Coordinates of C-alpha atoms and ligand atoms in Angstrom, one line a residue:
M119 CA 126.6 104.8 71.2
T120 CA 130.3 103.9 70.7
D121 CA 131.6 100.7 72.3
S122 CA 133.7 102.6 74.9
R123 CA 130.7 104.8 75.8
H124 CA 128.5 101.7 76.1
A125 CA 131.0 100.0 78.3
I126 CA 131.1 103.0 80.7
A127 CA 127.3 103.2 80.8
V128 CA 127.2 99.5 81.7
Q129 CA 129.6 100.1 84.6
I130 CA 127.7 103.1 85.9
H131 CA 124.5 101.0 85.8
A132 CA 126.2 98.2 87.8
L133 CA 127.6 100.6 90.3
V134 CA 124.2 102.2 90.9
E135 CA 122.8 98.7 91.5
R136 CA 125.6 97.9 94.0
Y137 CA 125.1 101.3 95.7
F138 CA 121.4 100.6 96.4
A139 CA 122.0 96.9 97.2
L140 CA 123.8 98.1 100.3
G141 CA 120.4 98.8 101.8
E142 CA 118.7 102.0 103.0
V143 CA 120.6 105.1 102.1
P144 CA 122.0 106.8 105.3
G145 CA 119.9 109.8 106.2
A146 CA 117.1 108.8 103.9
R147 CA 114.5 109.0 106.7
G148 CA 116.0 112.0 108.4
T149 CA 116.4 111.7 112.1
A150 CA 112.9 110.4 112.9
R151 CA 112.3 106.7 113.7
I152 CA 108.9 106.8 112.1
P153 CA 109.1 109.7 109.5
L154 CA 106.1 111.0 107.7
H155 CA 107.5 109.7 104.4
V156 CA 110.5 107.9 102.9
P157 CA 111.9 107.7 99.4
S158 CA 110.1 105.3 97.2
Y159 CA 112.7 104.8 94.5
G160 CA 115.9 102.7 94.1
A161 CA 118.4 101.6 91.5
E162 CA 115.9 101.1 88.6
E163 CA 114.6 104.7 88.7
V164 CA 118.1 106.2 89.2
N165 CA 119.5 104.1 86.3
E166 CA 116.6 105.1 84.1
A167 CA 117.3 108.8 84.8
I168 CA 121.0 108.4 84.3
A169 CA 120.3 106.7 81.0
S170 CA 118.3 109.8 79.9
L171 CA 121.1 112.1 81.0
L172 CA 123.8 110.1 79.2
T173 CA 121.9 110.0 76.0
T174 CA 121.0 113.7 76.4
R175 CA 117.4 112.9 75.6
V176 CA 116.1 114.7 78.7
T177 CA 113.1 116.8 77.6
M178 CA 109.6 115.4 77.5
G179 CA 109.5 112.4 75.1
E180 CA 109.2 108.6 74.9
K181 CA 109.5 107.8 78.6
V182 CA 106.9 110.4 79.6
A183 CA 104.6 108.9 76.9
R184 CA 105.2 105.4 78.3
F185 CA 104.4 106.4 81.9
E186 CA 101.2 108.2 80.6
A187 CA 100.1 104.9 78.9
L188 CA 100.9 102.9 82.0
W189 CA 99.1 105.3 84.3
A190 CA 96.0 105.5 82.1
Q191 CA 95.9 101.7 82.1
Y192 CA 96.4 101.4 85.9
I193 CA 93.6 103.9 86.6
G194 CA 91.4 102.6 83.9
A195 CA 91.0 106.0 82.3
G196 CA 91.3 106.5 78.6
Q197 CA 93.9 109.2 78.6
A198 CA 96.7 110.5 80.9
V199 CA 98.7 113.7 80.4
M200 CA 101.8 114.1 82.6
V201 CA 102.8 117.4 84.0
N202 CA 105.4 118.7 86.4
S203 CA 103.3 118.6 89.6
G204 CA 99.9 117.8 91.2
S205 CA 99.3 121.6 91.5
S206 CA 99.8 121.9 87.7
A207 CA 97.4 119.0 87.1
N208 CA 94.8 120.8 89.1
L209 CA 95.5 124.0 87.2
I210 CA 95.1 122.3 83.9
A211 CA 91.9 120.7 84.9
A212 CA 90.5 124.1 86.0
E213 CA 91.8 125.8 82.8
V214 CA 90.2 123.1 80.6
L215 CA 86.8 124.0 82.1
R216 CA 87.1 127.7 81.1
S217 CA 88.4 126.9 77.7
P218 CA 86.2 128.2 74.8
F219 CA 86.5 124.7 73.3
V220 CA 84.3 123.0 76.0
P221 CA 80.5 123.3 76.1
R222 CA 79.4 126.0 78.5
P223 CA 82.8 127.0 79.7
L224 CA 83.2 128.5 83.2
R225 CA 83.0 132.3 83.3
P226 CA 84.5 134.8 85.8
G227 CA 82.5 134.7 89.0
D228 CA 81.1 131.2 88.5
E229 CA 81.3 129.2 91.7
V230 CA 83.1 125.9 92.3
I231 CA 82.3 123.8 95.4
V232 CA 85.4 122.8 97.3
P233 CA 86.0 121.1 100.7
A234 CA 87.1 123.4 103.4
V235 CA 89.9 120.9 104.2
A236 CA 92.2 120.4 101.3
W237 CA 95.6 121.7 100.0
S238 CA 96.3 125.3 99.0
T239 CA 96.7 124.4 95.3
T240 CA 93.3 122.8 95.3
Y241 CA 92.0 126.4 95.6
F242 CA 94.5 128.5 93.8
P243 CA 93.9 127.1 90.3
L244 CA 90.2 127.9 90.6
V245 CA 91.2 131.5 91.5
T246 CA 93.5 131.6 88.5
I247 CA 90.6 131.0 86.2
G248 CA 88.5 133.6 87.8
A249 CA 86.2 131.1 89.6
V250 CA 84.9 131.6 93.2
P251 CA 85.7 128.8 95.5
V252 CA 82.8 127.9 97.8
L253 CA 84.2 126.3 101.0
V254 CA 81.9 123.4 102.2
D255 CA 82.2 121.2 105.3
V256 CA 83.6 117.7 105.2
D257 CA 82.7 114.4 106.7
P258 CA 84.7 114.0 110.0
D259 CA 85.5 110.3 109.4
T260 CA 86.7 110.4 105.8
F261 CA 87.8 114.1 105.7
T262 CA 86.0 114.3 102.3
L263 CA 83.2 116.5 101.0
D264 CA 79.9 116.0 103.0
P265 CA 77.2 115.5 100.3
P266 CA 74.3 117.2 102.3
A267 CA 76.6 120.2 102.9
V268 CA 77.4 120.3 99.2
E269 CA 73.7 120.2 98.3
A270 CA 72.9 123.0 100.7
A271 CA 75.8 125.1 99.2
I272 CA 74.7 124.9 95.6
G273 CA 73.5 128.3 94.3
P274 CA 72.5 129.9 91.0
R275 CA 76.2 130.5 90.0
T276 CA 77.5 127.0 91.0
R277 CA 79.1 125.3 88.0
A278 CA 81.4 122.7 89.3
I279 CA 82.5 120.5 92.2
M280 CA 86.1 119.9 93.1
A281 CA 86.0 116.5 94.8
V282 CA 89.2 116.0 96.9
H283 CA 90.0 112.4 97.8
L284 CA 91.8 113.5 101.0
L285 CA 94.3 111.2 102.8
G286 CA 93.6 108.4 100.4
N287 CA 89.8 108.3 101.0
A288 CA 87.5 108.4 98.0
C289 CA 84.7 110.9 98.3
D290 CA 81.2 109.6 98.2
M291 CA 81.1 109.8 94.4
A292 CA 77.6 108.3 94.1
A293 CA 76.1 111.2 96.1
L294 CA 78.3 113.8 94.5
G295 CA 77.7 112.4 91.0
E296 CA 73.9 112.5 91.6
L297 CA 74.1 116.2 92.7
A298 CA 76.3 117.0 89.6
R299 CA 73.8 115.4 87.3
R300 CA 70.8 117.1 88.9
H301 CA 72.4 120.6 88.8
D302 CA 74.4 120.1 85.6
L303 CA 77.8 120.6 87.3
Y304 CA 81.3 119.7 86.1
V305 CA 83.3 117.5 88.4
I306 CA 87.1 117.7 88.9
E307 CA 88.7 115.1 91.1
D308 CA 91.8 116.2 93.1
A309 CA 93.2 112.7 93.7
C310 CA 96.7 114.0 94.5
E311 CA 96.7 111.9 97.7
A312 CA 94.7 108.9 96.5
H313 CA 96.7 106.8 94.0
G314 CA 94.7 103.6 93.6
A315 CA 91.9 104.5 96.0
Q316 CA 88.5 103.1 94.9
F317 CA 84.9 104.0 95.2
R318 CA 82.6 100.9 94.7
G319 CA 85.1 99.1 92.6
V320 CA 86.2 102.0 90.4
K321 CA 89.5 103.8 90.8
V322 CA 89.3 107.5 91.6
G323 CA 90.0 109.7 88.7
N324 CA 87.3 108.1 86.7
F325 CA 84.3 109.9 88.1
G326 CA 84.7 113.5 87.0
Q327 CA 85.5 115.1 83.6
M328 CA 89.1 115.1 84.8
G329 CA 91.2 113.8 87.7
A330 CA 94.5 115.1 89.0
F331 CA 97.4 113.1 90.7
S332 CA 100.6 114.2 92.3
F333 CA 103.9 112.3 92.2
Y334 CA 105.6 114.6 94.7
F335 CA 108.3 112.9 96.8
S336 CA 106.1 112.1 99.8
H337 CA 103.2 110.5 97.9
H338 CA 102.4 106.8 97.4
I339 CA 104.7 106.8 94.4
S340 CA 107.0 109.5 93.2
T341 CA 108.7 111.1 90.2
I342 CA 110.4 113.5 92.7
E343 CA 108.1 116.3 91.4
G344 CA 105.3 115.4 89.0
G345 CA 101.6 115.1 88.3
M346 CA 99.1 113.6 85.9
V347 CA 95.7 114.6 84.5
V348 CA 93.4 111.8 83.6
T349 CA 90.2 111.9 81.6
S350 CA 88.2 109.6 79.4
D351 CA 87.5 112.4 76.9
E352 CA 90.0 112.7 74.1
K353 CA 89.2 116.3 73.4
L354 CA 89.8 117.3 77.0
A355 CA 93.0 115.3 77.0
D356 CA 94.1 117.3 73.9
L357 CA 93.2 120.6 75.6
A358 CA 95.3 119.5 78.5
R359 CA 98.2 118.8 76.1
T360 CA 98.0 122.3 74.6
L361 CA 97.7 123.9 78.1
R362 CA 100.7 121.9 79.2
A363 CA 102.9 123.2 76.4
H364 CA 102.5 126.9 75.5
G365 CA 99.1 126.6 73.9
W366 CA 100.3 125.0 70.8
Q367 CA 99.0 121.8 69.2
R368 CA 102.3 119.9 68.6
D369 CA 101.5 116.7 70.5
V370 CA 97.7 116.5 70.3
R371 CA 95.9 113.5 68.8
K372 CA 93.4 115.5 66.9
K373 CA 93.9 119.1 66.0
L374 CA 91.2 121.7 67.0
D375 CA 89.1 123.0 64.2
V376 CA 90.7 126.5 64.0
P377 CA 91.4 127.9 60.6
N378 CA 95.1 128.5 60.0
P379 CA 95.8 131.8 58.1
G380 CA 99.1 130.4 56.8
I381 CA 101.1 130.3 60.0
D382 CA 103.9 127.7 60.4
E383 CA 102.0 124.7 62.0
R384 CA 104.7 124.2 64.6
Y385 CA 104.2 127.7 66.0
F386 CA 100.5 127.9 65.6
F387 CA 98.9 128.9 68.9
V388 CA 95.2 128.0 69.3
N389 CA 94.7 128.0 73.1
F390 CA 95.8 129.6 76.2
G391 CA 98.9 127.8 77.7
Y392 CA 101.6 127.4 80.2
N393 CA 104.8 125.4 80.4
L394 CA 104.0 122.6 82.8
R395 CA 105.9 119.9 81.1
P396 CA 107.8 117.1 83.0
T397 CA 111.2 115.9 82.0
E398 CA 112.2 112.5 80.7
L399 CA 113.9 111.9 84.1
Q400 CA 110.5 112.1 85.7
G401 CA 108.8 110.0 83.1
G402 CA 111.6 107.4 83.6
F403 CA 110.9 107.3 87.3
G404 CA 107.2 106.9 86.8
V405 CA 107.6 103.9 84.4
H406 CA 109.2 101.9 87.3
Q407 CA 107.2 103.4 90.2
V408 CA 103.8 102.4 88.8
D409 CA 104.8 98.7 89.1
K410 CA 105.5 99.1 92.8
L411 CA 102.2 100.9 93.7
E412 CA 100.0 97.9 94.5
E413 CA 102.5 96.5 96.9
F414 CA 103.0 99.9 98.6
I415 CA 99.2 100.1 98.9
R416 CA 99.0 96.6 100.4
I417 CA 101.4 97.6 103.1
R418 CA 99.7 100.9 103.9
R419 CA 96.3 99.1 104.2
E420 CA 97.8 96.4 106.5
N421 CA 99.3 99.1 108.8
A422 CA 96.0 101.0 108.9
D423 CA 94.1 97.9 109.7
Y424 CA 96.5 97.1 112.6
W425 CA 96.3 100.6 114.1
R426 CA 92.5 100.7 113.8
R427 CA 92.2 97.5 115.8
A428 CA 94.9 98.5 118.3
F429 CA 93.4 101.9 119.0
A430 CA 89.7 100.9 119.1
R431 CA 89.9 100.6 122.9
Y432 CA 90.6 104.3 123.1
A433 CA 87.4 105.3 121.2
D434 CA 86.3 107.7 124.0
R435 CA 89.6 109.6 123.5
L436 CA 90.5 109.1 119.9
R437 CA 88.2 109.2 116.9
L438 CA 89.5 106.7 114.3
S439 CA 88.9 107.0 110.6
P440 CA 87.2 103.9 109.1
G441 CA 88.5 105.0 105.7
R442 CA 86.2 104.5 102.7
E443 CA 85.9 100.8 102.8
G444 CA 83.4 98.1 101.8
G445 CA 81.4 97.3 98.7
G446 CA 84.5 97.6 96.5
S447 CA 85.7 100.9 98.0
R448 CA 89.2 101.0 99.3
S449 CA 91.3 103.6 101.1
V450 CA 95.0 103.9 100.4
W451 CA 96.0 105.8 103.6
F452 CA 98.2 108.8 102.7
G453 CA 99.0 108.8 106.4
Y454 CA 97.3 107.5 109.5
P455 CA 95.0 110.2 111.0
L456 CA 93.8 110.5 114.6
T457 CA 91.3 113.0 115.9
V458 CA 91.5 113.7 119.7
Q459 CA 88.0 113.7 121.1
P460 CA 87.1 117.1 122.5
G461 CA 86.3 115.5 125.9
A462 CA 89.7 113.7 126.1
P463 CA 91.8 114.2 129.3
F464 CA 94.7 115.5 127.1
T465 CA 95.1 117.9 124.2
R466 CA 96.1 117.1 120.6
E467 CA 99.4 118.9 121.4
D468 CA 100.0 116.8 124.5
L469 CA 99.8 113.7 122.3
T470 CA 101.7 115.0 119.2
R471 CA 104.5 116.3 121.5
F472 CA 104.8 112.9 123.2
L473 CA 104.9 111.1 119.8
E474 CA 107.5 113.5 118.4
G475 CA 109.6 112.9 121.5
K476 CA 109.5 109.2 120.6
G477 CA 110.7 109.9 117.1
I478 CA 107.2 109.6 115.4
E479 CA 106.7 112.6 113.1
T480 CA 103.3 114.1 113.1
R481 CA 101.6 116.9 111.1
P482 CA 98.2 118.7 110.8
I483 CA 95.6 117.4 108.3
M484 CA 96.9 119.1 105.1
A485 CA 96.1 122.9 105.1
G486 CA 93.5 122.5 107.9
N487 CA 90.3 124.6 107.6
F488 CA 91.3 126.9 104.7
R489 CA 88.8 129.4 105.9
D490 CA 91.3 130.3 108.7
Q491 CA 94.4 130.6 106.4
P492 CA 95.4 134.2 105.8
A493 CA 95.8 133.5 102.1
I494 CA 92.0 133.3 101.7
R495 CA 91.8 137.1 102.1
L496 CA 93.6 137.4 98.7
F497 CA 90.7 136.1 96.6
P498 CA 86.9 136.2 96.3
H499 CA 85.3 133.1 97.9
R500 CA 82.2 132.1 99.8
I501 CA 82.0 130.1 103.0
A502 CA 79.0 127.8 103.2
G503 CA 77.9 127.6 106.8
A504 CA 79.7 127.2 110.1
L505 CA 82.1 124.3 109.0
P506 CA 82.0 122.5 112.3
N507 CA 83.8 119.4 111.1
A508 CA 86.5 121.3 109.3
E509 CA 86.9 123.2 112.6
L510 CA 87.2 119.9 114.5
I511 CA 89.8 118.6 112.1
M512 CA 91.8 121.9 112.3
R513 CA 91.9 121.9 116.1
Q514 CA 91.9 118.2 117.1
A515 CA 93.2 116.0 114.3
F516 CA 96.7 115.1 113.0
F517 CA 98.4 112.3 111.2
F518 CA 101.6 110.3 111.4
G519 CA 103.4 108.4 108.6
N520 CA 101.9 105.3 107.0
H521 CA 104.1 104.1 104.1
H522 CA 105.8 101.1 102.6
A523 CA 108.8 101.3 105.0
I524 CA 106.5 100.7 108.0
G525 CA 106.3 97.0 108.7
E526 CA 105.4 94.8 111.7
T527 CA 108.2 96.2 114.0
E528 CA 107.5 99.9 113.3
R529 CA 103.7 99.7 113.6
A530 CA 104.0 97.8 116.9
Y531 CA 106.4 100.6 118.1
V532 CA 103.7 103.2 117.3
R533 CA 101.1 101.2 119.2
E534 CA 103.4 100.8 122.2
C535 CA 104.0 104.6 122.3
V536 CA 100.3 105.4 122.1
D537 CA 99.7 102.8 124.8
E538 CA 102.4 104.3 127.0
F539 CA 100.8 107.8 126.6
M540 CA 97.3 106.5 127.4
R541 CA 98.5 104.8 130.6
R542 CA 99.3 108.3 131.9
F543 CA 95.6 109.1 131.8
A544 CA 94.3 105.7 133.2
Ligands
PLP808 C1 95.1 117.3 97.9 C2 96.3 117.9 97.2 N1 96.1 118.6 96.1 C3 97.2 119.1 95.4 C4 98.5 118.9 95.8 C5 99.6 119.5 95.0 O1 100.5 118.5 94.5 P1 102.0 118.9 94.2 O2 102.7 119.0 95.5 O3 102.5 117.8 93.4 O4 102.0 120.2 93.5 C6 98.7 118.2 96.9 C7 100.1 118.0 97.4 O5 100.4 117.3 98.3 C8 97.6 117.6 97.7 O6 97.8 116.9 98.8

C-alpha cells in the first residue's frame, strides 16, 4: 500500500473506533426494551471487514482459514470448514453422508431420525439428499430428542440421527450414541443454536461424524450470515470442502483417489458440489467474535440462573427448563424458554401479549412441531407416534431474549414484569 493510502486507512480505522466508542448504536435493538437479540460486533469486526474491502481481498481466503482454525480449536474438533450459513452447514453434512466416497452412503428412501421441534433447514437438507425425515418426540425440559422415542422409531431403513441441540441444550449424547452404535447409524449434530454447549465435559459438535453451527446475526456470536461444519475426520472435512466449492478439489488437504484423464487439475470435478463459500468479511468477523464467546456465554448462564430461581415459585403455572446441566454438561441458553402449564389460569397468549406490551419481545420455540407446518406436505416423511411433548411446546411454550446485553437491570425488569402479571391471578 502506498503511504497516502496507508494514512487514509489508518484514519478510517480510528474513525470506526471513535464511532463505536460512543456506545450502543441508536436503533441497534429496535424498539423493544428487551429484544430477542442484539448485535454482537463492534469496531474490531467492522475494521477487519473494511481492511478486506480496502485491500480488495474479499473472497474466501486467509481470514476464513484463520477463523476455521480458531473454531476447530475452540470446539476441540480436528477440522472446521466455514460456509455461508448454518443451513448450508446442515446441507453439507447431509450431502457428505450420501457421497460415494463414504462407507455405506445414504440411498434415496433411507430414513433419518429428527426431532419434531427444530428449524426448517434441519429437515430440508435431508430432503435434498433424498432421505426421509422421521419426526420423533422431544424431551419437554430440554427440547431435545427423547432417546426412548428415538429407539422406538428406529426401523429397517433408519440410517442416521440428526441430533439438534435446541436452544443451547445438548442432546443426551450418551443415550443417542449408544443407539447409534447398536444400530450402526450415522450421527449429525445440528448445533446451530448451541455454540459452546457441553455434554459431560465435551463440547457439542464432537459427538457425531459432523456438526453444524450457524453464525447468523441473532446467534451467540455472528458473522452476519455464516456457518461452520466440524468433524474429526480429515476425509469428511475434505468432502465438505469440495461440496462447499463447486465439487472441485482446489482447497482439500488430500486429493481423492480419482484417476485424472488429463484434465486441468484446477478444473477437475470429482464430487457433487454447490457454491456455499463465505467471504473474507465473514471470516474477519469470526476471528474477533470467537474471542468474545465465553464471556457472552457467562452472561447468558448468569441470566438463566437468575430467572430460574426467580420463577421457581410459579412452578404450578410455568414449567421451567433446567437446561442440560451437571456432570460437566452446560447449556448456553439461546433464549430463555417458558412453558405455560396447561392448567394455568391464563393462556400463553395472555402472558406473551402482556410481556410484549412491556417491551419484552417473545417468540415461539423455533418452528414448533414441524408435523403441523404446511411445508411438510411437500416431501416424504414419517411421523413416529403422537408427539405429545412437541405438541405441548407448540401450543404452550415460548422464549424471550437472553443475550450478552442483558445484565442485572434488564433481568430484574423481566422478573418484575412476570411478577406483575402473576399478581393478576393471585
Ligand atoms: C437449529 C437450527 N438449525 C439450522 C439453522 C439455520 O441456520 P442459518 O440461519 O445460519 O441458515 C438454524 C437457524 O437459526 C437453527 O436454529
